[in-house]
């Protein structure tokens, strides 16, 4: 006590003693630590986001490119003109893959055994004949001549040039044999191998061969599905929101509907898939794998999102608008449809676009209704078998072919860019047109 | 045909609207102010009367026609077909349909099928023709009758507004119908499952291998349906996810609500929301391809045996996905705490962190618990991440480094692929779906109740 007084020289308060200063320093340190936890939490979340997007962007970029090889193809009439007429109908039925194989044999005569030949043919894609067919269709005069044709390399050859298969690895540990790598290097030395933008990825349907597979079929399927979703969920959602916000009497039934909508918004999406399977497919007998069923299921799933967004947009329109319109003699229905709804529309549309974006990324319920089948053809209508972009991603991710890894990332990039566009549209709409009252 | 009729009805709508409007104007000789309702309403009413009954008829026909024609065709089929068992009759009818609609059947159709297909085609055509006649006469009658009723004092607006009200009320019941549909379909299919496997075995059994049916006549061909390992697997993955999401989400929310300036907030909040906007299939791909090998490599480097599809990888990635749910809900809850409480605490000399820990968080606790419960319900129902990154084998384990399976994974694996829909295997998926629905619904209801009570308390 006396020592403390001596140190304090009388004028010091109990808050500035040594012990108090120590406590204060501890409290301030704790304050700093607490803040640092917050920063660390946000930094961790950001790092996870960066890692996720970064790994997919890095992995996906090579997927947009594909190596091709320029082969001197002999447009031999015995292979390419089975009828001997030179007519387009005859040229279209020729053995185009055979012509590619023959040109490979001519280029590498050392491949003589059956096994060697098969290994040689495996360097080019199974769809390599398409390039020959297209060249011949463009210029039938090529028949009987030798001309250079760019053909797709197979997925393994493509991965070799992308550095994913290393020549240094032991032969039994890689997908290409020493001989195959020798042939590829020989072609490369002649400057015949080129890395080009792979338009097929964006324009073709699905395929078992990674170098032939594309996402156009899935994109069209997504579009058709979302069309049905929008056509069903937008009118029903807006009508429900109008009813609940403007007309519904305050009673237990209305409360029940509201609680129900809130709960529906939190039901796992896969349960909607089970509903679609049991009701739309088994009970009503709608076709499997069809965009129309997918659209129905996703519409039921996005309905709560749209209702909640539309309700808050309608509720934010000030009552003075309604009173003014009622005052000049408009009926309640006229007030809503001619005054409130137009003013609420930007908010309603923003919510709808966000709901559609969620529906576009949804996978699980569509697996339940069979939109997970392997479908090569681009869907032609609402009832033809189809798949959608996220399901295509799932299918490719499941594929054992290593070359599909890059394709999957590329497909994800396409899907993400659609989502970014939709969200940008929603943000623009909100910033440009939404009024703050 | 049905498409054509729909298009025709759309055209008829426009036509009826114009006719009604013109008529209304003509009735009062152009002095629209003499009308009780504006011409637009008269036009709309005529359009409603002429098209709505016809449209309902088309809808009813579209629903009833396949069954009706099918039973007529089966009734007229030869006796040999009549005596077939139910399942074979279904196959016969499916063949008839595919031949009649011009699809390429899987095998060469028999003469009976061909004959029945011809009959099917004729009946369908007759049906369509009579439908067209009926629809056109119905539309014309509606048009004529409602157009006749147009007078200056006819209260068309009231009728149109009643119709609009009807549409609004009908729309608001769609959400109820969805819930009812979900419950009915899950309960019915689950009941069929529980008729074969006792609920006690399902809920308490510890062996889950529904895929063991190799042959139809095999003993115990339905496999084992003890779902406890599936439930514990779900619980394990959810726990891991919450272990990641709860601290990160909560501390992010606290920082954003209490410390961050408006500019940091405006920048970080949307970035966090991006995490919620990324499709789950992308997370699944990331978990399976990047995180799982990382976890495995790290585990092996310190001498641990990690499964290729470890619960840890799937759970951690799922946790990242759930961060924004926790952070944005908790953020709302924390900002809703009255400023006066903070001011009082700060005024007494507490540091900001002390204020947060001793005053703000205790006040916000119910809301935070609610947001965590909602996040748990999300995690339980999440499908794609676990389908792609968690395992298929139902291991009863609490080790996060082993592979476990979850309810959603099992639903997907049991139902994807072509199957008959009345085996115990496929029905088991609906039983699991029912459990999933009940659990998530209970969590949501509790969470919403807690949050609402908290709001009332704060306000």
GROMACS .gro file of N, CA and C in nm, chain A residues 27-28 30-31 34-35 37-39 41-42 44-46 48-49 51-53 55-56 236 239-240 242-243 247 253 256-257 259-268 270-272 274-275 277-279 282 288 300 303 331 333-334 337-338 358 361 363-364 367-368 372 390 393-394 397 405 408-409 412 415-416 419, chain B residues 41 157 161 164-165 168-169 171-176 178-179 181-182 185-186 248 251-252 254-256 259 268 271-272 274-275 277-279 281-283 285-286 289-290 320 323 349-354 356-357 377-378 381 383-384 387-388 408 411-412 415-418 421 429-430 433 436-437 440-441 444-445 448:
model
  453
   27UNK      N    1  -0.621  -0.612  -2.230
   27UNK     CA    2  -0.752  -0.595  -2.296
   27UNK      C    3  -0.734  -0.545  -2.437
   28UNK      N    4  -0.640  -0.452  -2.456
   28UNK     CA    5  -0.619  -0.402  -2.592
   28UNK      C    6  -0.563  -0.509  -2.684
   30UNK      N    7  -0.624  -0.821  -2.650
   30UNK     CA    8  -0.735  -0.910  -2.681
   30UNK      C    9  -0.823  -0.849  -2.790
   31UNK      N   10  -0.841  -0.719  -2.781
   31UNK     CA   11  -0.918  -0.647  -2.882
   31UNK      C   12  -0.856  -0.667  -3.021
   34UNK      N   13  -0.907  -1.019  -3.142
   34UNK     CA   14  -1.045  -1.041  -3.185
   34UNK      C   15  -1.066  -0.988  -3.326
   35UNK      N   16  -1.015  -0.867  -3.348
   35UNK     CA   17  -1.023  -0.808  -3.483
   35UNK      C   18  -0.953  -0.896  -3.584
   37UNK      N   19  -0.908  -1.214  -3.576
   37UNK     CA   20  -0.988  -1.332  -3.609
   37UNK      C   21  -1.085  -1.300  -3.722
   38UNK      N   22  -1.149  -1.185  -3.710
   38UNK     CA   23  -1.244  -1.145  -3.814
   38UNK      C   24  -1.178  -1.133  -3.949
   39UNK      N   25  -1.062  -1.062  -3.950
   39UNK     CA   26  -0.990  -1.047  -4.077
   39UNK      C   27  -0.948  -1.183  -4.129
   41UNK      N   28  -1.088  -1.471  -4.079
   41UNK     CA   29  -1.203  -1.546  -4.130
   41UNK      C   30  -1.236  -1.502  -4.272
   42UNK      N   31  -1.240  -1.368  -4.291
   42UNK     CA   32  -1.273  -1.318  -4.425
   42UNK      C   33  -1.164  -1.357  -4.523
   44UNK      N   34  -0.972  -1.617  -4.511
   44UNK     CA   35  -0.985  -1.760  -4.542
   44UNK      C   36  -1.093  -1.782  -4.647
   45UNK      N   37  -1.208  -1.717  -4.627
   45UNK     CA   38  -1.317  -1.734  -4.723
   45UNK      C   39  -1.274  -1.685  -4.861
   46UNK      N   40  -1.206  -1.570  -4.865
   46UNK     CA   41  -1.160  -1.516  -4.994
   46UNK      C   42  -1.060  -1.610  -5.059
   48UNK      N   43  -1.037  -1.930  -5.019
   48UNK     CA   44  -1.107  -2.048  -5.072
   48UNK      C   45  -1.171  -2.014  -5.206
   49UNK      N   46  -1.231  -1.895  -5.212
   49UNK     CA   47  -1.294  -1.853  -5.338
   49UNK      C   48  -1.190  -1.844  -5.449
   51UNK      N   49  -0.896  -1.988  -5.464
   51UNK     CA   50  -0.843  -2.120  -5.497
   51UNK      C   51  -0.939  -2.194  -5.590
   52UNK      N   52  -1.068  -2.186  -5.555
   52UNK     CA   53  -1.170  -2.255  -5.635
   52UNK      C   54  -1.172  -2.202  -5.778
   53UNK      N   55  -1.187  -2.069  -5.790
   53UNK     CA   56  -1.199  -2.012  -5.924
   53UNK      C   57  -1.067  -2.026  -5.999
   55UNK      N   58  -0.825  -2.255  -5.965
   55UNK     CA   59  -0.793  -2.390  -6.011
   55UNK      C   60  -0.880  -2.427  -6.130
   56UNK      N   61  -1.005  -2.379  -6.130
   56UNK     CA   62  -1.091  -2.414  -6.243
   56UNK      C   63  -1.053  -2.336  -6.368
  236UNK      N   64  -4.695  -1.735  -6.214
  236UNK     CA   65  -4.753  -1.788  -6.090
  236UNK      C   66  -4.692  -1.718  -5.968
  239UNK      N   67  -4.822  -1.355  -5.945
  239UNK     CA   68  -4.963  -1.355  -5.906
  239UNK      C   69  -4.978  -1.387  -5.757
  240UNK      N   70  -4.900  -1.487  -5.710
  240UNK     CA   71  -4.906  -1.521  -5.568
  240UNK      C   72  -4.862  -1.403  -5.482
  242UNK      N   73  -4.868  -1.085  -5.555
  242UNK     CA   74  -4.970  -0.979  -5.557
  242UNK      C   75  -5.083  -1.015  -5.462
  243UNK      N   76  -5.128  -1.140  -5.471
  243UNK     CA   77  -5.240  -1.180  -5.387
  243UNK      C   78  -5.205  -1.165  -5.240
  247UNK      N   79  -5.413  -0.840  -5.158
  247UNK     CA   80  -5.555  -0.877  -5.147
  247UNK      C   81  -5.586  -0.972  -5.034
  253UNK      N   82  -5.543  -1.899  -4.287
  253UNK     CA   83  -5.509  -1.959  -4.415
  253UNK      C   84  -5.393  -1.884  -4.480
  256UNK      N   85  -5.081  -1.963  -4.310
  256UNK     CA   86  -5.040  -2.097  -4.348
  256UNK      C   87  -4.967  -2.094  -4.483
  257UNK      N   88  -5.026  -2.020  -4.580
  257UNK     CA   89  -4.962  -2.010  -4.712
  257UNK      C   90  -4.824  -1.947  -4.698
  259UNK      N   91  -4.615  -1.935  -4.429
  259UNK     CA   92  -4.522  -2.027  -4.364
  259UNK      C   93  -4.480  -2.135  -4.461
  260UNK      N   94  -4.577  -2.181  -4.538
  260UNK     CA   95  -4.553  -2.286  -4.635
  260UNK      C   96  -4.452  -2.243  -4.740
  261UNK      N   97  -4.466  -2.119  -4.788
  261UNK     CA   98  -4.373  -2.071  -4.890
  261UNK      C   99  -4.233  -2.058  -4.832
  262UNK      N  100  -4.224  -2.007  -4.709
  262UNK     CA  101  -4.092  -1.994  -4.646
  262UNK      C  102  -4.026  -2.130  -4.628
  263UNK      N  103  -4.105  -2.230  -4.590
  263UNK     CA  104  -4.048  -2.363  -4.572
  263UNK      C  105  -4.008  -2.425  -4.704
  264UNK      N  106  -4.090  -2.401  -4.806
  264UNK     CA  107  -4.062  -2.457  -4.938
  264UNK      C  108  -3.928  -2.405  -4.990
  265UNK      N  109  -3.897  -2.279  -4.954
  265UNK     CA  110  -3.771  -2.219  -5.000
  265UNK      C  111  -3.652  -2.292  -4.942
  266UNK      N  112  -3.671  -2.362  -4.830
  266UNK     CA  113  -3.557  -2.428  -4.765
  266UNK      C  114  -3.559  -2.579  -4.782
  267UNK      N  115  -3.654  -2.632  -4.858
  267UNK     CA  116  -3.656  -2.776  -4.883
  267UNK      C  117  -3.538  -2.811  -4.974
  268UNK      N  118  -3.463  -2.917  -4.942
  268UNK     CA  119  -3.349  -2.954  -5.027
  268UNK      C  120  -3.394  -2.979  -5.171
  270UNK      N  121  -3.308  -3.180  -5.391
  270UNK     CA  122  -3.324  -3.318  -5.437
  270UNK      C  123  -3.464  -3.369  -5.409
  271UNK      N  124  -3.530  -3.313  -5.305
  271UNK     CA  125  -3.667  -3.354  -5.274
  271UNK      C  126  -3.760  -3.314  -5.388
  272UNK      N  127  -3.733  -3.199  -5.450
  272UNK     CA  128  -3.814  -3.161  -5.567
  272UNK      C  129  -3.794  -3.261  -5.680
  274UNK      N  130  -3.741  -3.582  -5.632
  274UNK     CA  131  -3.824  -3.698  -5.596
  274UNK      C  132  -3.970  -3.672  -5.630
  275UNK      N  133  -4.015  -3.547  -5.605
  275UNK     CA  134  -4.152  -3.510  -5.641
  275UNK      C  135  -4.173  -3.526  -5.791
  277UNK      N  136  -4.011  -3.711  -6.000
  277UNK     CA  137  -4.008  -3.852  -6.039
  277UNK      C  138  -4.140  -3.921  -6.006
  278UNK      N  139  -4.191  -3.898  -5.885
  278UNK     CA  140  -4.311  -3.969  -5.842
  278UNK      C  141  -4.435  -3.914  -5.912
  279UNK      N  142  -4.445  -3.781  -5.926
  279UNK     CA  143  -4.568  -3.723  -5.979
  279UNK      C  144  -4.563  -3.709  -6.131
  282UNK      N  145  -4.397  -4.088  -6.297
  282UNK     CA  146  -4.468  -4.213  -6.270
  282UNK      C  147  -4.620  -4.197  -6.270
  288UNK      N  148  -3.932  -3.930  -6.979
  288UNK     CA  149  -3.807  -3.914  -6.904
  288UNK      C  150  -3.712  -3.823  -6.981
  300UNK      N  151  -4.114  -2.528  -5.980
  300UNK     CA  152  -4.162  -2.544  -5.842
  300UNK      C  153  -4.054  -2.505  -5.743
  303UNK      N  154  -4.006  -2.114  -5.749
  303UNK     CA  155  -4.127  -2.037  -5.717
  303UNK      C  156  -4.113  -1.959  -5.585
  331UNK      N  157  -6.017   0.116  -5.937
  331UNK     CA  158  -6.056   0.001  -5.855
  331UNK      C  159  -5.930  -0.062  -5.797
  333UNK      N  160  -5.807  -0.352  -5.821
  333UNK     CA  161  -5.733  -0.427  -5.922
  333UNK      C  162  -5.657  -0.333  -6.014
  334UNK      N  163  -5.723  -0.223  -6.053
  334UNK     CA  164  -5.654  -0.127  -6.138
  334UNK      C  165  -5.535  -0.066  -6.067
  337UNK      N  166  -5.251  -0.335  -6.084
  337UNK     CA  167  -5.194  -0.369  -6.214
  337UNK      C  168  -5.145  -0.247  -6.292
  338UNK      N  169  -5.204  -0.130  -6.266
  338UNK     CA  170  -5.162  -0.013  -6.344
  338UNK      C  171  -5.063   0.075  -6.270
  358UNK      N  172  -3.014  -1.944  -6.024
  358UNK     CA  173  -3.005  -2.060  -5.935
  358UNK      C  174  -3.054  -2.185  -6.007
  361UNK      N  175  -2.797  -2.336  -6.238
  361UNK     CA  176  -2.687  -2.410  -6.177
  361UNK      C  177  -2.730  -2.536  -6.106
  363UNK      N  178  -2.847  -2.909  -6.024
  363UNK     CA  179  -2.818  -3.039  -6.083
  363UNK      C  180  -2.903  -3.151  -6.024
  364UNK      N  181  -2.906  -3.156  -5.891
  364UNK     CA  182  -2.957  -3.274  -5.822
  364UNK      C  183  -3.099  -3.314  -5.864
  367UNK      N  184  -3.114  -3.498  -6.193
  367UNK     CA  185  -3.065  -3.637  -6.197
  367UNK      C  186  -3.181  -3.734  -6.173
  368UNK      N  187  -3.275  -3.692  -6.087
  368UNK     CA  188  -3.386  -3.780  -6.049
  368UNK      C  189  -3.481  -3.806  -6.165
  372UNK      N  190  -2.989  -3.722  -6.699
  372UNK     CA  191  -2.848  -3.754  -6.679
  372UNK      C  192  -2.802  -3.857  -6.783
  390UNK      N  193  -2.506  -2.805  -6.605
  390UNK     CA  194  -2.444  -2.862  -6.485
  390UNK      C  195  -2.443  -3.013  -6.484
  393UNK      N  196  -2.153  -3.121  -6.683
  393UNK     CA  197  -2.032  -3.110  -6.600
  393UNK      C  198  -2.019  -3.234  -6.512
  394UNK      N  199  -2.130  -3.273  -6.450
  394UNK     CA  200  -2.130  -3.391  -6.363
  394UNK      C  201  -2.091  -3.516  -6.442
  397UNK      N  202  -1.726  -3.503  -6.534
  397UNK     CA  203  -1.640  -3.518  -6.416
  397UNK      C  204  -1.633  -3.665  -6.376
  405UNK      N  205  -1.104  -3.404  -6.793
  405UNK     CA  206  -1.084  -3.314  -6.679
  405UNK      C  207  -1.079  -3.169  -6.728
  408UNK      N  208  -1.412  -3.062  -6.859
  408UNK     CA  209  -1.507  -3.032  -6.751
  408UNK      C  210  -1.484  -2.891  -6.700
  409UNK      N  211  -1.358  -2.857  -6.675
  409UNK     CA  212  -1.329  -2.722  -6.627
  409UNK      C  213  -1.373  -2.618  -6.730
  412UNK      N  214  -1.735  -2.579  -6.708
  412UNK     CA  215  -1.769  -2.501  -6.588
  412UNK      C  216  -1.749  -2.353  -6.615
  415UNK      N  217  -2.041  -2.231  -6.803
  415UNK     CA  218  -2.156  -2.221  -6.711
  415UNK      C  219  -2.143  -2.099  -6.621
  416UNK      N  220  -2.022  -2.078  -6.566
  416UNK     CA  221  -2.001  -1.965  -6.476
  416UNK      C  222  -2.018  -1.834  -6.551
  419UNK      N  223  -2.371  -1.753  -6.568
  419UNK     CA  224  -2.421  -1.707  -6.438
  419UNK      C  225  -2.377  -1.563  -6.412
  478UNK      N  226  -6.249  -0.360  -7.091
  478UNK     CA  227  -6.305  -0.463  -7.004
  478UNK      C  228  -6.408  -0.547  -7.077
  594UNK      N  229  -6.636  -0.470  -6.592
  594UNK     CA  230  -6.514  -0.459  -6.513
  594UNK      C  231  -6.522  -0.548  -6.388
  598UNK      N  232  -6.258  -0.836  -6.307
  598UNK     CA  233  -6.177  -0.832  -6.185
  598UNK      C  234  -6.200  -0.954  -6.098
  601UNK      N  235  -5.980  -1.210  -6.245
  601UNK     CA  236  -5.841  -1.188  -6.208
  601UNK      C  237  -5.815  -1.235  -6.065
  602UNK      N  238  -5.909  -1.200  -5.976
  602UNK     CA  239  -5.896  -1.245  -5.838
  602UNK      C  240  -5.887  -1.398  -5.831
  605UNK      N  241  -5.547  -1.507  -5.921
  605UNK     CA  242  -5.451  -1.479  -5.814
  605UNK      C  243  -5.462  -1.582  -5.702
  606UNK      N  244  -5.586  -1.611  -5.661
  606UNK     CA  245  -5.605  -1.708  -5.554
  606UNK      C  246  -5.554  -1.845  -5.598
  608UNK      N  247  -5.323  -1.911  -5.810
  608UNK     CA  248  -5.176  -1.911  -5.811
  608UNK      C  249  -5.121  -1.933  -5.671
  609UNK      N  250  -5.186  -1.868  -5.572
  609UNK     CA  251  -5.130  -1.878  -5.438
  609UNK      C  252  -5.145  -2.018  -5.381
  610UNK      N  253  -5.230  -2.100  -5.443
  610UNK     CA  254  -5.243  -2.236  -5.391
  610UNK      C  255  -5.139  -2.330  -5.453
  611UNK      N  256  -5.068  -2.282  -5.556
  611UNK     CA  257  -4.969  -2.371  -5.619
  611UNK      C  258  -4.863  -2.413  -5.518
  612UNK      N  259  -4.821  -2.315  -5.433
  612UNK     CA  260  -4.719  -2.348  -5.333
  612UNK      C  261  -4.769  -2.455  -5.237
  613UNK      N  262  -4.897  -2.441  -5.196
  613UNK     CA  263  -4.955  -2.542  -5.108
  613UNK      C  264  -4.960  -2.677  -5.179
  615UNK      N  265  -4.771  -2.783  -5.409
  615UNK     CA  266  -4.637  -2.840  -5.416
  615UNK      C  267  -4.602  -2.913  -5.288
  616UNK      N  268  -4.628  -2.847  -5.175
  616UNK     CA  269  -4.599  -2.913  -5.047
  616UNK      C  270  -4.679  -3.041  -5.032
  618UNK      N  271  -4.800  -3.221  -5.269
  618UNK     CA  272  -4.745  -3.318  -5.364
  618UNK      C  273  -4.621  -3.385  -5.309
  619UNK      N  274  -4.532  -3.305  -5.251
  619UNK     CA  275  -4.408  -3.361  -5.194
  619UNK      C  276  -4.443  -3.462  -5.084
  622UNK      N  277  -4.627  -3.782  -5.228
  622UNK     CA  278  -4.544  -3.874  -5.305
  622UNK      C  279  -4.443  -3.943  -5.215
  623UNK      N  280  -4.383  -3.867  -5.121
  623UNK     CA  281  -4.285  -3.930  -5.032
  623UNK      C  282  -4.352  -4.033  -4.941
  685UNK      N  283  -1.581  -1.944  -3.945
  685UNK     CA  284  -1.547  -1.848  -4.052
  685UNK      C  285  -1.665  -1.756  -4.079
  688UNK      N  286  -1.726  -1.515  -3.761
  688UNK     CA  287  -1.627  -1.409  -3.746
  688UNK      C  288  -1.634  -1.310  -3.862
  689UNK      N  289  -1.663  -1.361  -3.984
  689UNK     CA  290  -1.681  -1.269  -4.098
  689UNK      C  291  -1.798  -1.175  -4.068
  691UNK      N  292  -1.928  -1.089  -3.779
  691UNK     CA  293  -1.896  -0.995  -3.670
  691UNK      C  294  -1.809  -0.883  -3.725
  692UNK      N  295  -1.706  -0.918  -3.802
  692UNK     CA  296  -1.616  -0.816  -3.854
  692UNK      C  297  -1.692  -0.720  -3.945
  693UNK      N  298  -1.772  -0.778  -4.035
  693UNK     CA  299  -1.843  -0.692  -4.132
  693UNK      C  300  -1.945  -0.603  -4.061
  696UNK      N  301  -1.690  -0.394  -3.732
  696UNK     CA  302  -1.562  -0.325  -3.753
  696UNK      C  303  -1.549  -0.262  -3.890
  705UNK      N  304  -1.654  -0.664  -4.967
  705UNK     CA  305  -1.641  -0.803  -4.920
  705UNK      C  306  -1.773  -0.878  -4.927
  708UNK      N  307  -1.850  -1.039  -5.253
  708UNK     CA  308  -1.756  -1.149  -5.278
  708UNK      C  309  -1.797  -1.274  -5.201
  709UNK      N  310  -1.842  -1.255  -5.077
  709UNK     CA  311  -1.889  -1.370  -5.000
  709UNK      C  312  -2.013  -1.430  -5.064
  711UNK      N  313  -2.077  -1.446  -5.369
  711UNK     CA  314  -2.040  -1.527  -5.486
  711UNK      C  315  -2.030  -1.674  -5.447
  712UNK      N  316  -1.976  -1.698  -5.326
  712UNK     CA  317  -1.962  -1.836  -5.280
  712UNK      C  318  -2.096  -1.908  -5.281
  714UNK      N  319  -2.338  -1.834  -5.487
  714UNK     CA  320  -2.394  -1.838  -5.622
  714UNK      C  321  -2.329  -1.942  -5.711
  715UNK      N  322  -2.215  -1.994  -5.670
  715UNK     CA  323  -2.147  -2.095  -5.753
  715UNK      C  324  -2.226  -2.225  -5.747
  716UNK      N  325  -2.255  -2.286  -5.863
  716UNK     CA  326  -2.332  -2.410  -5.863
  716UNK      C  327  -2.263  -2.518  -5.782
  718UNK      N  328  -2.241  -2.824  -5.832
  718UNK     CA  329  -2.167  -2.924  -5.910
  718UNK      C  330  -2.022  -2.878  -5.927
  719UNK      N  331  -2.001  -2.746  -5.929
  719UNK     CA  332  -1.865  -2.692  -5.940
  719UNK      C  333  -1.787  -2.722  -5.812
  720UNK      N  334  -1.853  -2.703  -5.697
  720UNK     CA  335  -1.789  -2.738  -5.571
  720UNK      C  336  -1.755  -2.886  -5.568
  722UNK      N  337  -1.689  -3.087  -5.817
  722UNK     CA  338  -1.574  -3.111  -5.903
  722UNK      C  339  -1.446  -3.067  -5.833
  723UNK      N  340  -1.452  -2.949  -5.769
  723UNK     CA  341  -1.336  -2.895  -5.697
  723UNK      C  342  -1.298  -2.989  -5.583
  726UNK      N  343  -1.157  -3.326  -5.733
  726UNK     CA  344  -1.036  -3.319  -5.815
  726UNK      C  345  -0.921  -3.249  -5.744
  727UNK      N  346  -0.949  -3.145  -5.666
  727UNK     CA  347  -0.840  -3.067  -5.607
  727UNK      C  348  -0.823  -3.094  -5.458
  757UNK      N  349  -1.722  -2.450  -4.699
  757UNK     CA  350  -1.694  -2.326  -4.774
  757UNK      C  351  -1.821  -2.278  -4.842
  760UNK      N  352  -2.052  -2.099  -4.590
  760UNK     CA  353  -2.007  -1.976  -4.524
  760UNK      C  354  -2.103  -1.860  -4.546
  786UNK      N  355  -1.687   0.200  -2.075
  786UNK     CA  356  -1.545   0.177  -2.088
  786UNK      C  357  -1.506   0.043  -2.145
  787UNK      N  358  -1.603  -0.035  -2.191
  787UNK     CA  359  -1.568  -0.164  -2.251
  787UNK      C  360  -1.505  -0.142  -2.388
  788UNK      N  361  -1.412  -0.228  -2.424
  788UNK     CA  362  -1.356  -0.220  -2.559
  788UNK      C  363  -1.460  -0.275  -2.657
  789UNK      N  364  -1.444  -0.244  -2.788
  789UNK     CA  365  -1.542  -0.297  -2.886
  789UNK      C  366  -1.556  -0.447  -2.877
  790UNK      N  367  -1.445  -0.519  -2.862
  790UNK     CA  368  -1.458  -0.665  -2.862
  790UNK      C  369  -1.531  -0.712  -2.737
  791UNK      N  370  -1.508  -0.643  -2.624
  791UNK     CA  371  -1.582  -0.679  -2.503
  791UNK      C  372  -1.731  -0.651  -2.521
  793UNK      N  373  -1.890  -0.659  -2.799
  793UNK     CA  374  -1.945  -0.762  -2.889
  793UNK      C  375  -1.967  -0.891  -2.812
  794UNK      N  376  -1.865  -0.931  -2.733
  794UNK     CA  377  -1.875  -1.062  -2.669
  794UNK      C  378  -1.975  -1.063  -2.553
  814UNK      N  379  -2.935  -2.735  -4.196
  814UNK     CA  380  -3.035  -2.795  -4.284
  814UNK      C  381  -2.988  -2.792  -4.430
  815UNK      N  382  -2.920  -2.683  -4.468
  815UNK     CA  383  -2.859  -2.676  -4.601
  815UNK      C  384  -2.760  -2.790  -4.621
  818UNK      N  385  -2.911  -3.133  -4.669
  818UNK     CA  386  -2.980  -3.153  -4.796
  818UNK      C  387  -2.891  -3.138  -4.917
  820UNK      N  388  -2.648  -3.202  -5.210
  820UNK     CA  389  -2.636  -3.328  -5.283
  820UNK      C  390  -2.509  -3.342  -5.366
  821UNK      N  391  -2.487  -3.246  -5.457
  821UNK     CA  392  -2.385  -3.270  -5.560
  821UNK      C  393  -2.245  -3.285  -5.503
  824UNK      N  394  -2.218  -3.629  -5.366
  824UNK     CA  395  -2.227  -3.730  -5.472
  824UNK      C  396  -2.093  -3.742  -5.543
  825UNK      N  397  -2.028  -3.628  -5.566
  825UNK     CA  398  -1.903  -3.632  -5.642
  825UNK      C  399  -1.781  -3.660  -5.555
  845UNK      N  400  -2.833  -3.813  -4.917
  845UNK     CA  401  -2.854  -3.763  -5.054
  845UNK      C  402  -2.777  -3.847  -5.155
  848UNK      N  403  -2.979  -4.155  -5.219
  848UNK     CA  404  -3.098  -4.130  -5.302
  848UNK      C  405  -3.058  -4.125  -5.448
  849UNK      N  406  -2.949  -4.052  -5.476
  849UNK     CA  407  -2.907  -4.039  -5.616
  849UNK      C  408  -2.864  -4.173  -5.672
  852UNK      N  409  -3.153  -4.410  -5.749
  852UNK     CA  410  -3.254  -4.374  -5.848
  852UNK      C  411  -3.199  -4.342  -5.988
  853UNK      N  412  -3.068  -4.317  -5.997
  853UNK     CA  413  -3.015  -4.283  -6.130
  853UNK      C  414  -2.996  -4.412  -6.210
  854UNK      N  415  -3.033  -4.406  -6.334
  854UNK     CA  416  -3.024  -4.526  -6.419
  854UNK      C  417  -3.163  -4.582  -6.439
  855UNK      N  418  -3.176  -4.666  -6.541
  855UNK     CA  419  -3.308  -4.721  -6.570
  855UNK      C  420  -3.342  -4.833  -6.473
  858UNK      N  421  -3.978  -4.926  -6.098
  858UNK     CA  422  -3.998  -4.837  -5.986
  858UNK      C  423  -4.068  -4.902  -5.868
  866UNK      N  424  -3.512  -4.520  -5.169
  866UNK     CA  425  -3.473  -4.381  -5.192
  866UNK      C  426  -3.581  -4.286  -5.142
  867UNK      N  427  -3.707  -4.326  -5.162
  867UNK     CA  428  -3.817  -4.238  -5.116
  867UNK      C  429  -3.826  -4.237  -4.964
  870UNK      N  430  -3.570  -4.009  -4.865
  870UNK     CA  431  -3.617  -3.874  -4.897
  870UNK      C  432  -3.714  -3.823  -4.792
  873UNK      N  433  -3.518  -3.721  -4.493
  873UNK     CA  434  -3.449  -3.595  -4.524
  873UNK      C  435  -3.546  -3.478  -4.515
  874UNK      N  436  -3.664  -3.496  -4.574
  874UNK     CA  437  -3.764  -3.389  -4.575
  874UNK      C  438  -3.807  -3.354  -4.433
  877UNK      N  439  -3.508  -3.177  -4.238
  877UNK     CA  440  -3.480  -3.039  -4.281
  877UNK      C  441  -3.600  -2.950  -4.247
  878UNK      N  442  -3.721  -3.002  -4.263
  878UNK     CA  443  -3.839  -2.922  -4.231
  878UNK      C  444  -3.839  -2.885  -4.083
  881UNK      N  445  -3.585  -2.619  -4.017
  881UNK     CA  446  -3.627  -2.489  -4.068
  881UNK      C  447  -3.733  -2.426  -3.980
  882UNK      N  448  -3.831  -2.508  -3.941
  882UNK     CA  449  -3.939  -2.453  -3.860
  882UNK      C  450  -3.883  -2.400  -3.728
  885UNK      N  451  -3.676  -2.079  -3.796
  885UNK     CA  452  -3.759  -1.961  -3.825
  885UNK      C  453  -3.829  -1.914  -3.699
   0.00000   0.00000   0.00000
